MMTF fields as JSON, N, C-alpha, C and O atoms, coordinates in Angstrom:
{
  "mmtfVersion": "1.0.0",
  "mmtfProducer": "UNKNOWN",
  "numBonds": 243,
  "numAtoms": 244,
  "numGroups": 61,
  "numChains": 1,
  "numModels": 1,
  "chainsPerModel": [1],
  "groupsPerChain": [61],
  "chainIdList": ["A"],
  "bondAtomList": [4, 2, 8, 6, 12, 10, 16, 14, 20, 18, 24, 22, 28, 26, 32, 30, 36, 34, 40, 38, 44, 42, 48, 46, 52, 50, 56, 54, 60, 58, 64, 62, 68, 66, 72, 70, 76, 74, 80, 78, 84, 82, 88, 86, 92, 90, 96, 94, 100, 98, 104, 102, 108, 106, 112, 110, 116, 114, 120, 118, 124, 122, 128, 126, 132, 130, 136, 134, 140, 138, 144, 142, 148, 146, 152, 150, 156, 154, 160, 158, 164, 162, 168, 166, 172, 170, 176, 174, 180, 178, 184, 182, 188, 186, 192, 190, 196, 194, 200, 198, 204, 202, 208, 206, 212, 210, 216, 214, 220, 218, 224, 222, 228, 226, 232, 230, 236, 234, 240, 238],
  "bondOrderList": [1, 1, 1, 1, 1, 1, 1, 1, 1, 1, 1, 1, 1, 1, 1, 1, 1, 1, 1, 1, 1, 1, 1, 1, 1, 1, 1, 1, 1, 1, 1, 1, 1, 1, 1, 1, 1, 1, 1, 1, 1, 1, 1, 1, 1, 1, 1, 1, 1, 1, 1, 1, 1, 1, 1, 1, 1, 1, 1, 1],
  "groupList": [{"groupName": "MET", "atomNameList": ["N", "CA", "C", "O"], "elementList": ["N", "C", "C", "O"], "formalChargeList": [0, 0, 0, 0], "bondAtomList": [1, 0, 2, 1, 3, 2], "bondOrderList": [1, 1, 2], "singleLetterCode": "M", "chemCompType": "L-PEPTIDE LINKING"}, {"groupName": "GLY", "atomNameList": ["N", "CA", "C", "O"], "elementList": ["N", "C", "C", "O"], "formalChargeList": [0, 0, 0, 0], "bondAtomList": [1, 0, 2, 1, 3, 2], "bondOrderList": [1, 1, 2], "singleLetterCode": "G", "chemCompType": "PEPTIDE LINKING"}, {"groupName": "ALA", "atomNameList": ["N", "CA", "C", "O"], "elementList": ["N", "C", "C", "O"], "formalChargeList": [0, 0, 0, 0], "bondAtomList": [1, 0, 2, 1, 3, 2], "bondOrderList": [1, 1, 2], "singleLetterCode": "A", "chemCompType": "L-PEPTIDE LINKING"}, {"groupName": "HIS", "atomNameList": ["N", "CA", "C", "O"], "elementList": ["N", "C", "C", "O"], "formalChargeList": [0, 0, 0, 0], "bondAtomList": [1, 0, 2, 1, 3, 2], "bondOrderList": [1, 1, 2], "singleLetterCode": "H", "chemCompType": "L-PEPTIDE LINKING"}, {"groupName": "GLU", "atomNameList": ["N", "CA", "C", "O"], "elementList": ["N", "C", "C", "O"], "formalChargeList": [0, 0, 0, 0], "bondAtomList": [1, 0, 2, 1, 3, 2], "bondOrderList": [1, 1, 2], "singleLetterCode": "E", "chemCompType": "L-PEPTIDE LINKING"}, {"groupName": "ILE", "atomNameList": ["N", "CA", "C", "O"], "elementList": ["N", "C", "C", "O"], "formalChargeList": [0, 0, 0, 0], "bondAtomList": [1, 0, 2, 1, 3, 2], "bondOrderList": [1, 1, 2], "singleLetterCode": "I", "chemCompType": "L-PEPTIDE LINKING"}, {"groupName": "ARG", "atomNameList": ["N", "CA", "C", "O"], "elementList": ["N", "C", "C", "O"], "formalChargeList": [0, 0, 0, 0], "bondAtomList": [1, 0, 2, 1, 3, 2], "bondOrderList": [1, 1, 2], "singleLetterCode": "R", "chemCompType": "L-PEPTIDE LINKING"}, {"groupName": "LEU", "atomNameList": ["N", "CA", "C", "O"], "elementList": ["N", "C", "C", "O"], "formalChargeList": [0, 0, 0, 0], "bondAtomList": [1, 0, 2, 1, 3, 2], "bondOrderList": [1, 1, 2], "singleLetterCode": "L", "chemCompType": "L-PEPTIDE LINKING"}, {"groupName": "SER", "atomNameList": ["N", "CA", "C", "O"], "elementList": ["N", "C", "C", "O"], "formalChargeList": [0, 0, 0, 0], "bondAtomList": [1, 0, 2, 1, 3, 2], "bondOrderList": [1, 1, 2], "singleLetterCode": "S", "chemCompType": "L-PEPTIDE LINKING"}, {"groupName": "GLN", "atomNameList": ["N", "CA", "C", "O"], "elementList": ["N", "C", "C", "O"], "formalChargeList": [0, 0, 0, 0], "bondAtomList": [1, 0, 2, 1, 3, 2], "bondOrderList": [1, 1, 2], "singleLetterCode": "Q", "chemCompType": "L-PEPTIDE LINKING"}, {"groupName": "TYR", "atomNameList": ["N", "CA", "C", "O"], "elementList": ["N", "C", "C", "O"], "formalChargeList": [0, 0, 0, 0], "bondAtomList": [1, 0, 2, 1, 3, 2], "bondOrderList": [1, 1, 2], "singleLetterCode": "Y", "chemCompType": "L-PEPTIDE LINKING"}, {"groupName": "THR", "atomNameList": ["N", "CA", "C", "O"], "elementList": ["N", "C", "C", "O"], "formalChargeList": [0, 0, 0, 0], "bondAtomList": [1, 0, 2, 1, 3, 2], "bondOrderList": [1, 1, 2], "singleLetterCode": "T", "chemCompType": "L-PEPTIDE LINKING"}, {"groupName": "ASP", "atomNameList": ["N", "CA", "C", "O"], "elementList": ["N", "C", "C", "O"], "formalChargeList": [0, 0, 0, 0], "bondAtomList": [1, 0, 2, 1, 3, 2], "bondOrderList": [1, 1, 2], "singleLetterCode": "D", "chemCompType": "L-PEPTIDE LINKING"}, {"groupName": "PHE", "atomNameList": ["N", "CA", "C", "O"], "elementList": ["N", "C", "C", "O"], "formalChargeList": [0, 0, 0, 0], "bondAtomList": [1, 0, 2, 1, 3, 2], "bondOrderList": [1, 1, 2], "singleLetterCode": "F", "chemCompType": "L-PEPTIDE LINKING"}, {"groupName": "PRO", "atomNameList": ["N", "CA", "C", "O"], "elementList": ["N", "C", "C", "O"], "formalChargeList": [0, 0, 0, 0], "bondAtomList": [1, 0, 2, 1, 3, 2], "bondOrderList": [1, 1, 2], "singleLetterCode": "P", "chemCompType": "L-PEPTIDE LINKING"}, {"groupName": "VAL", "atomNameList": ["N", "CA", "C", "O"], "elementList": ["N", "C", "C", "O"], "formalChargeList": [0, 0, 0, 0], "bondAtomList": [1, 0, 2, 1, 3, 2], "bondOrderList": [1, 1, 2], "singleLetterCode": "V", "chemCompType": "L-PEPTIDE LINKING"}, {"groupName": "LYS", "atomNameList": ["N", "CA", "C", "O"], "elementList": ["N", "C", "C", "O"], "formalChargeList": [0, 0, 0, 0], "bondAtomList": [1, 0, 2, 1, 3, 2], "bondOrderList": [1, 1, 2], "singleLetterCode": "K", "chemCompType": "L-PEPTIDE LINKING"}, {"groupName": "TRP", "atomNameList": ["N", "CA", "C", "O"], "elementList": ["N", "C", "C", "O"], "formalChargeList": [0, 0, 0, 0], "bondAtomList": [1, 0, 2, 1, 3, 2], "bondOrderList": [1, 1, 2], "singleLetterCode": "W", "chemCompType": "L-PEPTIDE LINKING"}],
  "groupTypeList": [0, 1, 2, 3, 4, 5, 6, 5, 6, 7, 1, 1, 5, 8, 6, 9, 6, 2, 10, 9, 5, 11, 8, 6, 2, 12, 13, 14, 1, 14, 15, 2, 1, 7, 4, 9, 1, 16, 15, 17, 7, 15, 4, 12, 15, 4, 11, 17, 5, 8, 15, 3, 6, 14, 9, 9, 2, 16, 8, 14, 9],
  "groupIdList": [1, 2, 3, 4, 5, 6, 7, 8, 9, 10, 11, 12, 13, 14, 15, 16, 17, 18, 19, 20, 21, 22, 23, 24, 25, 26, 27, 28, 29, 30, 31, 32, 33, 34, 35, 36, 37, 38, 39, 40, 41, 42, 43, 44, 45, 46, 47, 48, 49, 50, 51, 52, 53, 54, 55, 56, 57, 58, 59, 60, 61],
  "secStructList": [7, 5, 2, 2, 2, 2, 2, 2, 2, 6, 6, 1, 7, 7, 2, 2, 2, 2, 2, 2, 2, 2, 6, 1, 6, 6, 1, 7, 7, 7, 1, 3, 3, 3, 6, 6, 3, 3, 3, 7, 7, 2, 2, 2, 2, 2, 2, 2, 2, 2, 2, 2, 7, 4, 4, 4, 1, 7, 7, 7, 7],
  "xCoordList": [54.416, 53.184, 53.383, 53.77, 53.114, 53.218, 51.88, 50.873, 51.882, 50.671, 49.558, 48.391, 49.894, 48.869, 48.183, 46.959, 48.965, 48.389, 47.544, 46.519, 47.969, 47.171, 45.849, 44.802, 45.889, 44.654, 43.682, 42.493, 44.191, 43.345, 42.829, 41.646, 43.717, 43.345, 42.26, 41.452, 42.236, 41.236, 40.02, 39.276, 39.83, 38.61, 38.664, 37.625, 39.848, 39.965, 39.865, 39.306, 40.411, 40.376, 41.265, 42.106, 41.075, 41.861, 43.303, 43.616, 44.171, 45.564, 45.667, 46.466, 44.847, 44.872, 44.461, 45.09, 43.411, 42.969, 44.022, 44.243, 44.677, 45.74, 46.876, 47.433, 47.229, 48.274, 47.864, 48.668, 46.601, 46.122, 46.227, 46.681, 45.814, 45.834, 47.264, 47.582, 48.128, 49.503, 50.313, 51.386, 49.824, 50.5, 50.038, 50.614, 49.012, 48.493, 49.538, 50.343, 49.516, 50.467, 50.258, 51.202, 49.019, 48.754, 48.959, 48.796, 49.313, 49.589, 51.04, 51.904, 51.326, 52.72, 53.658, 53.281, 54.86, 55.863, 56.328, 56.308, 56.743, 57.257, 58.587, 59.331, 58.867, 60.138, 61.217, 62.406, 60.807, 61.776, 61.12, 59.904, 61.939, 61.508, 62.282, 63.487, 61.6, 62.238, 61.964, 61.179, 62.59, 62.32, 60.848, 60.289, 60.224, 58.814, 57.879, 56.665, 58.41, 57.59, 57.925, 58.851, 57.154, 57.361, 56.771, 55.859, 57.311, 56.773, 56.607, 57.389, 55.574, 55.228, 55.201, 54.986, 55.422, 55.272, 53.791, 52.953, 53.48, 52.092, 51.497, 50.358, 52.254, 51.754, 51.381, 50.375, 52.182, 51.894, 50.61, 49.782, 50.452, 49.251, 48.023, 46.989, 48.119, 46.976, 46.592, 45.408, 47.576, 47.282, 46.558, 45.584, 47.022, 46.364, 44.924, 44.015, 44.716, 43.362, 42.487, 41.341, 42.993, 42.175, 41.743, 40.684, 42.562, 42.229, 41.346, 40.365, 41.687, 41.031, 39.932, 39.087, 39.937, 38.929, 38.502, 38.662, 37.966, 37.692, 36.767, 36.855, 35.887, 35.005, 35.763, 35.24, 36.999, 37.824, 38.927, 39.72, 38.981, 40.02, 39.788, 38.653, 40.889, 40.794, 40.393, 40.837, 39.554, 39.13, 40.288, 41.05, 40.435, 41.483, 41.182, 40.025, 42.239, 42.029, 42.201, 42.055],
  "yCoordList": [4.408, 3.664, 2.624, 2.949, 1.382, 0.303, 0.038, 0.665, -0.895, -1.224, -1.695, -1.378, -2.438, -2.917, -1.756, -1.738, -0.788, 0.384, 1.207, 1.764, 1.284, 1.989, 1.267, 1.906, -0.055, -0.84, -0.54, -0.323, -0.529, -0.25, 1.176, 1.424, 2.116, 3.54, 3.815, 4.725, 3.029, 3.2, 2.304, 2.02, 1.872, 1.144, -0.357, -1.003, -0.919, -2.379, -2.897, -3.968, -2.133, -2.579, -3.804, -4.106, -4.498, -5.706, -5.36, -4.216, -6.358, -6.164, -5.754, -4.892, -6.385, -6.058, -4.609, -3.908, -4.153, -2.76, -1.796, -0.746, -2.122, -1.271, -1.164, -0.082, -2.265, -2.24, -1.341, -0.551, -1.464, -0.62, 0.862, 1.673, 1.205, 2.604, 3.114, 4.2, 2.34, 2.805, 2.827, 3.429, 2.186, 2.192, 3.342, 3.568, 4.061, 5.17, 6.273, 6.482, 6.97, 8.064, 9.206, 9.929, 9.377, 10.487, 10.121, 10.971, 8.867, 8.466, 8.797, 8.623, 9.276, 9.632, 8.435, 7.289, 8.732, 7.679, 7.207, 7.971, 5.962, 5.457, 6.127, 6.541, 6.224, 6.806, 5.744, 6.063, 4.481, 3.385, 2.093, 1.925, 1.204, -0.142, -1.109, -1.286, -1.726, -2.655, -4.082, -4.309, -5.043, -6.441, -6.776, -7.607, -6.132, -6.398, -5.594, -5.791, -4.702, -3.925, -2.445, -2.014, -1.688, -0.249, 0.452, -0.059, 1.631, 2.455, 3.888, 4.379, 4.541, 5.9, 6.772, 6.287, 8.071, 9.019, 9.154, 9.299, 9.104, 9.231, 10.529, 10.542, 11.623, 12.925, 12.901, 13.491, 12.225, 12.139, 11.359, 11.758, 10.244, 9.425, 10.186, 10.174, 10.845, 11.602, 12.746, 13.032, 13.392, 14.453, 13.881, 14.467, 12.744, 12.095, 11.749, 11.982, 11.194, 10.832, 12.075, 12.037, 13.171, 14.378, 14.931, 15.551, 14.708, 15.188, 14.198, 14.593, 12.922, 11.908, 11.117, 10.509, 11.121, 10.403, 11.28, 10.867, 12.472, 13.413, 12.848, 13.255, 11.925, 11.315, 10.483, 10.193, 10.091, 9.282, 10.099, 9.559, 11.395, 12.243, 12.374, 12.403, 12.45, 12.632, 14.066, 14.993, 14.25, 15.582, 16.298, 15.683, 17.612, 18.352, 18.384, 18.471, 18.314, 18.233, 19.53, 19.615],
  "zCoordList": [3.404, 3.295, 2.198, 1.076, 2.543, 1.569, 0.905, 1.233, -0.029, -0.775, 0.153, -0.079, 1.191, 2.12, 2.818, 2.946, 3.269, 3.932, 2.969, 3.36, 1.716, 0.711, 0.504, 0.404, 0.44, 0.289, 1.424, 1.19, 2.649, 3.811, 3.749, 3.98, 3.435, 3.399, 2.369, 2.548, 1.282, 0.239, 0.454, -0.485, 1.658, 1.999, 1.839, 1.707, 1.847, 1.755, 0.336, 0.099, -0.621, -2.011, -2.197, -1.35, -3.298, -3.57, -3.922, -4.252, -3.848, -4.237, -5.705, -6.07, -6.533, -7.96, -8.19, -8.981, -7.508, -7.664, -7.134, -7.738, -6.026, -5.496, -6.498, -6.684, -7.144, -8.159, -9.32, -9.816, -9.752, -10.85, -10.483, -11.29, -9.282, -8.85, -8.716, -9.201, -8.063, -7.852, -9.146, -9.186, -10.198, -11.495, -12.39, -13.454, -11.97, -12.774, -12.893, -11.985, -14.014, -14.236, -13.248, -12.931, -12.754, -11.841, -10.37, -9.495, -10.092, -8.711, -8.408, -9.268, -7.187, -6.875, -7.023, -6.78, -7.418, -7.546, -6.181, -5.216, -6.096, -4.825, -4.491, -5.38, -3.209, -2.778, -2.648, -2.608, -2.583, -2.501, -2.95, -2.863, -3.422, -3.75, -2.876, -3.052, -1.948, -1.021, -1.447, -2.368, -0.8, -1.123, -0.913, -1.629, 0.064, 0.346, -0.542, -0.489, -1.347, -2.264, -2.22, -1.532, -2.964, -3.047, -1.831, -1.182, -1.536, -0.451, -0.946, -1.761, -0.436, -0.812, 0.427, 1.537, 0.227, 1.326, 1.666, 0.777, 2.946, 3.396, 2.868, 2.401, 2.937, 2.492, 1.011, 0.616, 0.194, -1.242, -1.497, -2.316, -0.79, -0.967, -0.481, -1.149, 0.666, 1.188, 0.251, 0.074, -0.343, -1.312, -2.518, -2.991, -3.021, -4.158, -3.806, -4.602, -2.618, -2.19, -2.124, -2.572, -1.579, -1.445, -2.801, -2.91, -3.842, -5.179, -5.929, -6.559, -5.866, -6.695, -5.985, -6.642, -4.681, -3.885, -2.709, -1.56, -2.959, -1.87, -0.798, 0.361, -1.158, -0.172, 0.845, 1.921, 0.519, 1.428, 2.094, 2.866, 1.799, 2.395, 3.889, 4.365, 4.612, 6.059, 6.353, 5.675, 7.363, 7.767, 8.432, 9.178, 8.169, 8.87, 10.363, 10.774, 11.167, 12.609, 13.284, 14.503]
}
């Protein structure tokens, strides 16, 4: 999941806000840094959302 997908997943937040969130010490570290930017594991981001933004967590299926 790239920064754009994180922005969408968090409700369409701004690029600046996404950078602030992904730079937090409690946000999972990226698994790779590509020329187009950093990427994170979807599972790590979803876990972070479920803890820090429970209102935006996906419902179990």
